[in-house]
PDB file of C-alpha atoms in Angstrom:
ATOM      1  CA  MET A  25      74.003 176.248 209.225  1.00  0.00           C
ATOM      2  CA  THR A  26      74.138 179.185 211.244  1.00  0.00           C
ATOM      3  CA  ARG A  27      70.954 180.484 212.395  1.00  0.00           C
ATOM      4  CA  LEU A  28      70.572 184.686 212.634  1.00  0.00           C
ATOM      5  CA  ALA A  29      69.367 184.328 216.008  1.00  0.00           C
ATOM      6  CA  ASP A  30      72.666 183.122 216.788  1.00  0.00           C
ATOM      7  CA  LEU A  31      74.991 185.174 215.717  1.00  0.00           C
ATOM      8  CA  VAL A  32      72.771 188.510 216.673  1.00  0.00           C
ATOM      9  CA  GLU A  33      73.921 186.512 220.223  1.00  0.00           C
ATOM     10  CA  LEU A  34      77.352 185.920 219.680  1.00  0.00           C
ATOM     11  CA  VAL A  35      77.842 189.603 219.119  1.00  0.00           C
ATOM     12  CA  ARG A  36      75.649 190.671 221.628  1.00  0.00           C
ATOM     13  CA  ALA A  37      73.553 193.144 219.248  1.00  0.00           C
ATOM     14  CA  PRO A  38      71.390 195.269 221.638  1.00  0.00           C
ATOM     15  CA  ALA A  39      73.884 195.912 223.251  1.00  0.00           C
ATOM     16  CA  ALA A  40      75.345 198.314 220.337  1.00  0.00           C
ATOM     17  CA  LEU A  41      72.459 200.249 221.057  1.00  0.00           C
ATOM     18  CA  SER A  42      75.254 202.499 223.766  1.00  0.00           C
ATOM     19  CA  VAL A  43      77.406 202.605 221.453  1.00  0.00           C
ATOM     20  CA  PRO A  44      75.999 205.534 218.490  1.00  0.00           C
ATOM     21  CA  GLY A  45      76.163 207.901 221.770  1.00  0.00           C
ATOM     22  CA  ASP A  46      79.982 207.613 222.109  1.00  0.00           C
ATOM     23  CA  VAL A  47      80.519 209.335 218.745  1.00  0.00           C
ATOM     24  CA  VAL A  48      77.533 212.132 218.521  1.00  0.00           C
ATOM     25  CA  ALA A  49      79.000 213.524 222.490  1.00  0.00           C
ATOM     26  CA  GLY A  50      82.635 213.406 220.332  1.00  0.00           C
ATOM     27  CA  ALA A  51      80.998 215.443 217.754  1.00  0.00           C
ATOM     28  CA  ALA A  52      79.167 217.055 220.035  1.00  0.00           C
ATOM     29  CA  ALA A  53      82.322 218.919 222.171  1.00  0.00           C
ATOM     30  CA  ALA A  54      84.521 219.284 219.144  1.00  0.00           C
ATOM     31  CA  GLY A  55      81.274 221.413 217.461  1.00  0.00           C
ATOM     32  CA  ALA A  56      81.968 218.546 214.422  1.00  0.00           C
ATOM     33  CA  LEU A  57      78.288 217.478 214.468  1.00  0.00           C
ATOM     34  CA  ASP A  58      77.285 216.677 210.532  1.00  0.00           C
ATOM     35  CA  ARG A  59      76.579 214.587 207.454  1.00  0.00           C
ATOM     36  CA  ARG A  60      79.702 212.053 208.153  1.00  0.00           C
ATOM     37  CA  THR A  61      78.161 211.762 211.968  1.00  0.00           C
ATOM     38  CA  PRO A  62      75.553 208.882 211.603  1.00  0.00           C
ATOM     39  CA  ALA A  63      78.422 207.184 209.400  1.00  0.00           C
ATOM     40  CA  LEU A  64      80.860 207.521 211.859  1.00  0.00           C
ATOM     41  CA  ALA A  65      78.641 205.718 214.947  1.00  0.00           C
ATOM     42  CA  GLY A  66      77.525 203.033 211.856  1.00  0.00           C
ATOM     43  CA  ALA A  67      81.537 202.541 211.692  1.00  0.00           C
ATOM     44  CA  SER A  68      81.703 201.799 215.723  1.00  0.00           C
ATOM     45  CA  VAL A  69      78.953 199.479 215.889  1.00  0.00           C
ATOM     46  CA  LEU A  70      80.946 197.468 213.399  1.00  0.00           C
ATOM     47  CA  LEU A  71      84.142 197.510 215.533  1.00  0.00           C
ATOM     48  CA  TYR A  72      81.934 196.636 218.701  1.00  0.00           C
ATOM     49  CA  TRP A  73      80.311 194.224 217.338  1.00  0.00           C
ATOM     50  CA  ALA A  74      83.485 193.019 215.475  1.00  0.00           C
ATOM     51  CA  GLY A  75      84.842 193.436 219.415  1.00  0.00           C
ATOM     52  CA  MET A  76      82.131 191.294 220.821  1.00  0.00           C
ATOM     53  CA  ALA A  77      82.556 188.034 217.230  1.00  0.00           C
ATOM     54  CA  ALA A  78      86.811 187.964 218.869  1.00  0.00           C
ATOM     55  CA  ASN A  79      85.962 188.535 222.075  1.00  0.00           C
ATOM     56  CA  ASP A  80      83.773 184.692 222.350  1.00  0.00           C
ATOM     57  CA  TRP A  81      85.741 183.223 219.565  1.00  0.00           C
ATOM     58  CA  ALA A  82      89.270 184.325 222.309  1.00  0.00           C
ATOM     59  CA  ASP A  83      86.950 182.854 225.181  1.00  0.00           C
ATOM     60  CA  ARG A  84      85.672 179.552 223.870  1.00  0.00           C
ATOM     61  CA  ARG A  85      87.114 177.324 225.865  1.00  0.00           C
ATOM     62  CA  LEU A  86      86.175 178.939 228.857  1.00  0.00           C
ATOM     63  CA  ASP A  87      82.731 179.467 227.841  1.00  0.00           C
ATOM     64  CA  ALA A  88      82.721 175.986 227.516  1.00  0.00           C
ATOM     65  CA  VAL A  89      82.909 175.457 231.372  1.00  0.00           C
ATOM     66  CA  GLU A  90      81.695 178.559 232.837  1.00  0.00           C
ATOM     67  CA  ARG A  91      78.565 179.758 230.190  1.00  0.00           C
ATOM     68  CA  PRO A  92      77.972 176.502 228.198  1.00  0.00           C
ATOM     69  CA  GLU A  93      75.099 177.578 226.730  1.00  0.00           C
ATOM     70  CA  ARG A  94      76.426 180.972 224.407  1.00  0.00           C
ATOM     71  CA  PRO A  95      76.395 180.046 220.749  1.00  0.00           C
ATOM     72  CA  ILE A  96      80.040 179.060 220.347  1.00  0.00           C
ATOM     73  CA  PRO A  97      80.624 176.512 222.984  1.00  0.00           C
ATOM     74  CA  SER A  98      76.917 175.064 222.174  1.00  0.00           C
ATOM     75  CA  GLY A  99      77.682 174.514 218.833  1.00  0.00           C
ATOM     76  CA  ARG A 100      75.099 177.587 217.361  1.00  0.00           C
ATOM     77  CA  VAL A 101      78.492 178.723 216.285  1.00  0.00           C
ATOM     78  CA  ARG A 102      81.696 177.369 214.952  1.00  0.00           C
ATOM     79  CA  PRO A 103      84.624 179.642 216.177  1.00  0.00           C
ATOM     80  CA  ALA A 104      85.839 179.720 212.227  1.00  0.00           C
ATOM     81  CA  VAL A 105      82.685 181.482 211.904  1.00  0.00           C
ATOM     82  CA  ALA A 106      82.590 183.861 214.717  1.00  0.00           C
ATOM     83  CA  TRP A 107      86.240 184.725 213.749  1.00  0.00           C
ATOM     84  CA  GLY A 108      85.076 185.364 210.111  1.00  0.00           C
ATOM     85  CA  VAL A 109      82.727 186.881 212.321  1.00  0.00           C
ATOM     86  CA  ALA A 110      84.795 189.283 213.580  1.00  0.00           C
ATOM     87  CA  ALA A 111      87.493 190.231 210.932  1.00  0.00           C
ATOM     88  CA  GLY A 112      84.155 190.620 208.854  1.00  0.00           C
ATOM     89  CA  LEU A 113      82.821 193.253 210.468  1.00  0.00           C
ATOM     90  CA  THR A 114      86.144 194.787 211.829  1.00  0.00           C
ATOM     91  CA  ALA A 115      86.933 195.057 207.921  1.00  0.00           C
ATOM     92  CA  ALA A 116      84.214 197.243 207.502  1.00  0.00           C
ATOM     93  CA  GLY A 117      84.246 199.249 210.101  1.00  0.00           C
ATOM     94  CA  LEU A 118      87.039 200.364 209.325  1.00  0.00           C
ATOM     95  CA  ALA A 119      86.140 201.151 205.717  1.00  0.00           C
ATOM     96  CA  VAL A 120      83.098 202.611 206.373  1.00  0.00           C
ATOM     97  CA  ALA A 121      84.959 205.389 208.900  1.00  0.00           C
ATOM     98  CA  THR A 122      87.303 206.391 206.381  1.00  0.00           C
ATOM     99  CA  ALA A 123      85.499 206.535 203.496  1.00  0.00           C
ATOM    100  CA  ALA A 124      83.236 209.051 206.102  1.00  0.00           C
ATOM    101  CA  GLY A 125      85.505 211.395 207.160  1.00  0.00           C
ATOM    102  CA  GLY A 126      88.683 210.645 205.054  1.00  0.00           C
ATOM    103  CA  ARG A 127      92.130 210.416 207.371  1.00  0.00           C
ATOM    104  CA  ARG A 128      91.374 212.483 210.140  1.00  0.00           C
ATOM    105  CA  ALA A 129      88.825 209.116 210.989  1.00  0.00           C
ATOM    106  CA  ALA A 130      90.975 206.501 210.238  1.00  0.00           C
ATOM    107  CA  ALA A 131      93.701 207.447 212.362  1.00  0.00           C
ATOM    108  CA  VAL A 132      91.407 206.419 214.792  1.00  0.00           C
ATOM    109  CA  ALA A 133      88.900 203.942 213.625  1.00  0.00           C
ATOM    110  CA  PHE A 134      93.125 201.980 212.661  1.00  0.00           C
ATOM    111  CA  PRO A 135      94.160 202.681 216.624  1.00  0.00           C
ATOM    112  CA  LEU A 136      90.663 202.289 218.533  1.00  0.00           C
ATOM    113  CA  ALA A 137      90.458 198.492 216.241  1.00  0.00           C
ATOM    114  CA  ALA A 138      93.433 197.356 217.615  1.00  0.00           C
ATOM    115  CA  THR A 139      93.099 197.878 220.877  1.00  0.00           C
ATOM    116  CA  ILE A 140      89.635 196.108 220.629  1.00  0.00           C
ATOM    117  CA  TRP A 141      91.530 193.032 218.601  1.00  0.00           C
ATOM    118  CA  GLY A 142      93.813 193.946 221.690  1.00  0.00           C
ATOM    119  CA  TYR A 143      92.050 193.761 224.295  1.00  0.00           C
ATOM    120  CA  ASP A 144      90.247 190.540 223.323  1.00  0.00           C
ATOM    121  CA  LEU A 145      93.390 188.457 222.838  1.00  0.00           C
ATOM    122  CA  ARG A 146      95.680 189.518 225.574  1.00  0.00           C
ATOM    123  CA  ALA A 147      95.115 191.872 228.020  1.00  0.00           C
ATOM    124  CA  LYS A 148      91.211 190.994 229.125  1.00  0.00           C
ATOM    125  CA  ASP A 149      92.943 188.239 230.991  1.00  0.00           C
ATOM    126  CA  THR A 150      95.941 191.086 232.600  1.00  0.00           C
ATOM    127  CA  ALA A 151      95.158 193.861 235.884  1.00  0.00           C
ATOM    128  CA  ALA A 152      95.674 196.207 232.085  1.00  0.00           C
ATOM    129  CA  GLY A 153      92.263 194.948 231.294  1.00  0.00           C
ATOM    130  CA  PRO A 154      90.112 197.199 231.941  1.00  0.00           C
ATOM    131  CA  ALA A 155      92.368 200.843 230.980  1.00  0.00           C
ATOM    132  CA  VAL A 156      92.010 198.876 227.647  1.00  0.00           C
ATOM    133  CA  MET A 157      88.945 199.004 227.197  1.00  0.00           C
ATOM    134  CA  ALA A 158      88.495 202.199 229.126  1.00  0.00           C
ATOM    135  CA  ALA A 159      90.829 203.420 225.830  1.00  0.00           C
ATOM    136  CA  CYS A 160      88.275 201.500 223.629  1.00  0.00           C
ATOM    137  CA  ARG A 161      85.617 203.331 224.695  1.00  0.00           C
ATOM    138  CA  GLY A 162      88.426 206.950 224.637  1.00  0.00           C
ATOM    139  CA  LEU A 163      89.080 206.047 221.513  1.00  0.00           C
ATOM    140  CA  ASP A 164      85.131 205.922 219.869  1.00  0.00           C
ATOM    141  CA  VAL A 165      84.394 209.679 221.715  1.00  0.00           C
ATOM    142  CA  LEU A 166      87.645 210.843 219.291  1.00  0.00           C
ATOM    143  CA  LEU A 167      86.218 208.849 216.511  1.00  0.00           C
ATOM    144  CA  GLY A 168      83.342 211.396 216.572  1.00  0.00           C
ATOM    145  CA  ALA A 169      85.365 214.474 217.166  1.00  0.00           C
ATOM    146  CA  THR A 170      87.800 213.496 214.131  1.00  0.00           C
ATOM    147  CA  GLY A 171      85.818 216.306 211.968  1.00  0.00           C
ATOM    148  CA  GLY A 172      86.790 218.865 214.275  1.00  0.00           C
ATOM    149  CA  ARG A 173      88.142 220.119 217.477  1.00  0.00           C
ATOM    150  CA  ALA A 174      88.966 217.076 218.949  1.00  0.00           C
ATOM    151  CA  ALA A 175      91.079 218.138 221.372  1.00  0.00           C
ATOM    152  CA  ARG A 176      87.222 219.635 223.160  1.00  0.00           C
ATOM    153  CA  ALA A 177      86.255 216.310 223.291  1.00  0.00           C
ATOM    154  CA  LEU A 178      88.964 215.096 225.611  1.00  0.00           C
ATOM    155  CA  PRO A 179      86.802 215.724 228.003  1.00  0.00           C
ATOM    156  CA  ALA A 180      84.213 213.235 227.051  1.00  0.00           C
ATOM    157  CA  ALA A 181      85.528 210.797 225.811  1.00  0.00           C
ATOM    158  CA  LEU A 182      87.462 210.520 229.566  1.00  0.00           C
ATOM    159  CA  THR A 183      84.609 211.150 231.375  1.00  0.00           C
ATOM    160  CA  VAL A 184      83.224 207.581 229.263  1.00  0.00           C
ATOM    161  CA  ALA A 185      86.276 206.271 229.691  1.00  0.00           C
ATOM    162  CA  ALA A 186      86.193 206.251 233.263  1.00  0.00           C
ATOM    163  CA  HIS A 187      82.332 204.293 233.352  1.00  0.00           C
ATOM    164  CA  THR A 188      83.629 202.609 231.031  1.00  0.00           C
ATOM    165  CA  TRP A 189      86.793 200.951 233.377  1.00  0.00           C
ATOM    166  CA  THR A 190      84.228 200.409 236.258  1.00  0.00           C
ATOM    167  CA  VAL A 191      81.542 198.944 234.052  1.00  0.00           C
ATOM    168  CA  THR A 192      84.787 196.734 232.903  1.00  0.00           C
ATOM    169  CA  ALA A 193      85.829 195.708 236.421  1.00  0.00           C
ATOM    170  CA  LEU A 194      83.418 194.111 237.520  1.00  0.00           C
ATOM    171  CA  SER A 195      82.303 192.017 234.654  1.00  0.00           C
ATOM    172  CA  ARG A 196      85.416 190.596 235.193  1.00  0.00           C
ATOM    173  CA  ARG A 197      83.719 188.930 239.274  1.00  0.00           C
ATOM    174  CA  GLU A 198      80.719 187.587 236.975  1.00  0.00           C
ATOM    175  CA  VAL A 199      80.712 184.242 236.871  1.00  0.00           C
ATOM    176  CA  THR A 200      82.615 183.910 240.332  1.00  0.00           C
ATOM    177  CA  GLY A 201      80.806 186.849 242.523  1.00  0.00           C
ATOM    178  CA  MET A 202      82.719 189.483 244.513  1.00  0.00           C
ATOM    179  CA  PRO A 203      85.854 187.841 247.245  1.00  0.00           C
ATOM    180  CA  ASP A 204      84.614 191.981 248.923  1.00  0.00           C
ATOM    181  CA  ARG A 205      82.768 194.866 248.592  1.00  0.00           C
ATOM    182  CA  ARG A 206      85.710 197.473 247.924  1.00  0.00           C
ATOM    183  CA  LEU A 207      85.290 197.051 244.465  1.00  0.00           C
ATOM    184  CA  PRO A 208      82.145 197.332 244.572  1.00  0.00           C
ATOM    185  CA  GLY A 209      82.474 200.303 247.380  1.00  0.00           C
ATOM    186  CA  LEU A 210      85.200 201.914 244.554  1.00  0.00           C
ATOM    187  CA  THR A 211      83.109 200.999 240.698  1.00  0.00           C
ATOM    188  CA  LEU A 212      79.839 203.319 243.239  1.00  0.00           C
ATOM    189  CA  ALA A 213      81.943 206.313 243.927  1.00  0.00           C
ATOM    190  CA  GLY A 214      83.306 206.062 240.643  1.00  0.00           C
ATOM    191  CA  THR A 215      80.326 206.202 239.620  1.00  0.00           C
ATOM    192  CA  ALA A 216      79.159 209.388 241.933  1.00  0.00           C
ATOM    193  CA  LEU A 217      81.758 210.554 240.969  1.00  0.00           C
ATOM    194  CA  ILE A 218      81.369 211.002 236.777  1.00  0.00           C
ATOM    195  CA  ALA A 219      78.001 211.733 237.072  1.00  0.00           C
ATOM    196  CA  VAL A 220      78.505 215.553 239.750  1.00  0.00           C
ATOM    197  CA  ALA A 221      81.243 215.656 236.648  1.00  0.00           C
ATOM    198  CA  ALA A 222      79.057 214.861 232.912  1.00  0.00           C
ATOM    199  CA  PRO A 223      76.816 217.768 233.029  1.00  0.00           C
ATOM    200  CA  GLY A 224      79.923 219.881 233.581  1.00  0.00           C
ATOM    201  CA  ARG A 225      79.050 223.923 233.283  1.00  0.00           C
ATOM    202  CA  PRO A 226      75.693 224.804 231.182  1.00  0.00           C
ATOM    203  CA  THR A 227      76.125 226.010 227.153  1.00  0.00           C
ATOM    204  CA  VAL A 228      73.590 228.783 225.385  1.00  0.00           C
ATOM    205  CA  LEU A 229      73.865 228.763 222.102  1.00  0.00           C
ATOM    206  CA  SER A 230      71.097 231.312 221.706  1.00  0.00           C
ATOM    207  CA  GLY A 231      68.208 232.486 223.999  1.00  0.00           C
ATOM    208  CA  ALA A 232      65.664 235.921 224.457  1.00  0.00           C
ATOM    209  CA  PRO A 233      67.551 238.867 226.729  1.00  0.00           C
ATOM    210  CA  SER A 234      65.997 238.562 229.927  1.00  0.00           C
ATOM    211  CA  SER A 235      64.704 242.318 232.190  1.00  0.00           C
ATOM    212  CA  THR A 236      68.831 241.543 234.001  1.00  0.00           C
ATOM    213  CA  GLY A 237      70.646 241.876 230.789  1.00  0.00           C
ATOM    214  CA  GLY A 238      71.385 237.949 231.035  1.00  0.00           C
ATOM    215  CA  VAL A 239      70.200 234.860 229.257  1.00  0.00           C
ATOM    216  CA  LYS A 240      66.284 234.003 229.920  1.00  0.00           C
ATOM    217  CA  ARG A 241      67.499 230.320 231.603  1.00  0.00           C
ATOM    218  CA  GLY A 242      65.256 228.511 231.642  1.00  0.00           C
ATOM    219  CA  PRO A 243      64.898 224.127 232.524  1.00  0.00           C
ATOM    220  CA  PHE A 244      66.186 222.734 229.384  1.00  0.00           C
ATOM    221  CA  LEU A 245      69.015 224.296 230.630  1.00  0.00           C
ATOM    222  CA  ARG A 246      69.208 221.750 233.740  1.00  0.00           C
ATOM    223  CA  VAL A 247      69.382 219.422 230.678  1.00  0.00           C
ATOM    224  CA  PRO A 248      72.127 217.969 231.207  1.00  0.00           C
ATOM    225  CA  ALA A 249      72.159 217.675 235.076  1.00  0.00           C
ATOM    226  CA  VAL A 250      68.885 216.137 234.303  1.00  0.00           C
ATOM    227  CA  LEU A 251      70.615 212.819 232.440  1.00  0.00           C
ATOM    228  CA  ALA A 252      73.006 212.355 234.641  1.00  0.00           C
ATOM    229  CA  ALA A 253      71.897 211.975 236.930  1.00  0.00           C
ATOM    230  CA  GLY A 254      69.453 209.189 235.718  1.00  0.00           C
ATOM    231  CA  TYR A 255      73.112 207.359 234.876  1.00  0.00           C
ATOM    232  CA  ALA A 256      73.726 207.921 238.557  1.00  0.00           C
ATOM    233  CA  VAL A 257      70.681 206.132 239.989  1.00  0.00           C
ATOM    234  CA  GLY A 258      70.112 203.781 236.786  1.00  0.00           C
ATOM    235  CA  TYR A 259      74.029 202.447 237.490  1.00  0.00           C
ATOM    236  CA  GLY A 260      74.247 203.142 241.016  1.00  0.00           C
ATOM    237  CA  ARG A 261      71.643 201.243 242.024  1.00  0.00           C
ATOM    238  CA  ALA A 262      72.533 197.887 240.872  1.00  0.00           C
ATOM    239  CA  GLN A 263      75.576 198.642 242.519  1.00  0.00           C
ATOM    240  CA  ALA A 264      73.625 199.704 245.504  1.00  0.00           C
ATOM    241  CA  ARG A 265      72.772 196.433 245.712  1.00  0.00           C
ATOM    242  CA  VAL A 266      76.302 194.104 244.196  1.00  0.00           C
ATOM    243  CA  LEU A 267      77.047 196.120 248.127  1.00  0.00           C
ATOM    244  CA  ALA A 268      74.253 193.955 250.023  1.00  0.00           C
ATOM    245  CA  ASP A 269      74.984 191.538 247.840  1.00  0.00           C
ATOM    246  CA  PRO A 270      78.176 190.642 245.800  1.00  0.00           C
ATOM    247  CA  ALA A 271      77.280 187.105 244.525  1.00  0.00           C
ATOM    248  CA  PRO A 272      77.539 186.582 241.025  1.00  0.00           C
ATOM    249  CA  ALA A 273      74.020 187.358 239.956  1.00  0.00           C
ATOM    250  CA  ARG A 274      74.147 190.814 240.972  1.00  0.00           C
ATOM    251  CA  VAL A 275      77.977 191.734 239.076  1.00  0.00           C
ATOM    252  CA  ARG A 276      76.329 190.664 235.845  1.00  0.00           C
ATOM    253  CA  ALA A 277      73.080 193.445 237.005  1.00  0.00           C
ATOM    254  CA  ALA A 278      74.930 195.069 237.364  1.00  0.00           C
ATOM    255  CA  VAL A 279      77.362 195.259 234.356  1.00  0.00           C
ATOM    256  CA  GLY A 280      74.586 194.967 231.844  1.00  0.00           C
ATOM    257  CA  ALA A 281      73.049 198.969 233.867  1.00  0.00           C
ATOM    258  CA  GLY A 282      76.048 199.699 233.726  1.00  0.00           C
ATOM    259  CA  ILE A 283      75.935 199.099 229.689  1.00  0.00           C
ATOM    260  CA  THR A 284      73.014 200.226 228.847  1.00  0.00           C
ATOM    261  CA  GLY A 285      72.958 202.892 230.811  1.00  0.00           C
ATOM    262  CA  LEU A 286      75.482 204.624 228.747  1.00  0.00           C
ATOM    263  CA  PRO A 287      73.806 206.010 226.661  1.00  0.00           C
ATOM    264  CA  ALA A 288      71.866 208.120 229.567  1.00  0.00           C
ATOM    265  CA  LEU A 289      75.422 209.689 230.470  1.00  0.00           C
ATOM    266  CA  GLN A 290      75.743 210.278 227.243  1.00  0.00           C
ATOM    267  CA  GLY A 291      73.195 212.166 226.317  1.00  0.00           C
ATOM    268  CA  ALA A 292      74.339 213.949 228.939  1.00  0.00           C
ATOM    269  CA  LEU A 293      77.585 215.147 227.798  1.00  0.00           C
ATOM    270  CA  THR A 294      76.120 215.508 224.493  1.00  0.00           C
ATOM    271  CA  ALA A 295      73.158 218.027 226.022  1.00  0.00           C
ATOM    272  CA  ARG A 296      76.654 219.527 227.719  1.00  0.00           C
ATOM    273  CA  ALA A 297      78.210 220.686 224.976  1.00  0.00           C
ATOM    274  CA  GLY A 298      74.656 222.329 223.497  1.00  0.00           C
ATOM    275  CA  ALA A 299      72.895 219.959 220.985  1.00  0.00           C
ATOM    276  CA  ARG A 300      69.964 218.931 224.202  1.00  0.00           C
ATOM    277  CA  LEU A 301      67.013 217.718 222.053  1.00  0.00           C
ATOM    278  CA  LEU A 302      69.829 215.186 220.662  1.00  0.00           C
ATOM    279  CA  GLY A 303      71.687 214.447 223.958  1.00  0.00           C
ATOM    280  CA  LEU A 304      67.948 213.782 225.398  1.00  0.00           C
ATOM    281  CA  ALA A 305      67.687 211.155 222.233  1.00  0.00           C
ATOM    282  CA  VAL A 306      70.618 209.485 222.708  1.00  0.00           C
ATOM    283  CA  ALA A 307      70.016 208.795 226.389  1.00  0.00           C
ATOM    284  CA  GLY A 308      66.128 207.551 225.249  1.00  0.00           C
ATOM    285  CA  ALA A 309      68.559 204.608 223.730  1.00  0.00           C
ATOM    286  CA  ALA A 310      68.651 204.025 228.198  1.00  0.00           C
ATOM    287  CA  PRO A 311      65.354 202.108 228.199  1.00  0.00           C
ATOM    288  CA  ILE A 312      65.309 200.217 224.455  1.00  0.00           C
ATOM    289  CA  GLY A 313      68.746 198.516 225.906  1.00  0.00           C
ATOM    290  CA  ARG A 314      66.731 197.478 229.135  1.00  0.00           C
ATOM    291  CA  ARG A 315      63.839 196.242 227.225  1.00  0.00           C
ATOM    292  CA  LEU A 316      65.685 194.776 224.744  1.00  0.00           C
ATOM    293  CA  ALA A 317      68.729 193.287 227.297  1.00  0.00           C
ATOM    294  CA  ARG A 318      65.806 191.108 228.835  1.00  0.00           C
ATOM    295  CA  LEU A 319      66.247 189.082 225.452  1.00  0.00           C
ATOM    296  CA  VAL A 320      69.162 189.164 224.635  1.00  0.00           C
ATOM    297  CA  SER A 321      72.419 190.021 227.876  1.00  0.00           C
ATOM    298  CA  PRO A 322      74.639 192.286 226.804  1.00  0.00           C
ATOM    299  CA  THR A 323      76.634 190.776 228.752  1.00  0.00           C
TER     300      THR A 323
END
């Protein structure tokens, strides 16, 4: 019988802490933060877990050689069970998204699910792999925006997608390491640009007039910049280590830092839209994710 702990490892459950922030950032940017947002975030988590299970099912023969400790090649989870988990979670995610957000949410959730499966079954080992995975995350942000002005969430979606491209590009070298330093140099430069762009122009929702006739701008308005800086330091430092030593272990650590550090970026995007307390709450998932990653690998 398959144990719950094995299923947790199969879907990399703790890594799902990096997922709700996509929906929250999209909803904040689109002015659509409401009672539907938690349900859409839950649907996003279900689809993410489905993708993880489908990924391991698709990689079961390769993992038998490169990662024999994974649940399927180790015999702890049968391939048929992994496939059933992936299919069931996909159906559940689509049902929750449709129930919560109606046709507009379904119009994004179904392409998102198709893109996830397309990545796992076809695109992952091709040159298009990082771009397809980036599209998954971009659609995830737009899922949160379906209750408002979705076009306003496009910058946030593109920002998260760009980050995802860097993580996915690095992940393709987790086992072999880097043949040279060009790729980590490129992803590190991309991370720096993302961190600079993420805070955007601060949005002031309310405030008391100052003596100069403007709006009081306390340190609270710097939240997006602070969160973006935290994202850049955490993920950037891990990539800098890859530049110094492109060994597989360093690459895996950088990929893990990219996954667990994403909530800080999502928090910056949420705070940029004016929801600063919520942005801080989203970013709070980053340290929790790092602690849980010591128990269950996010990669």
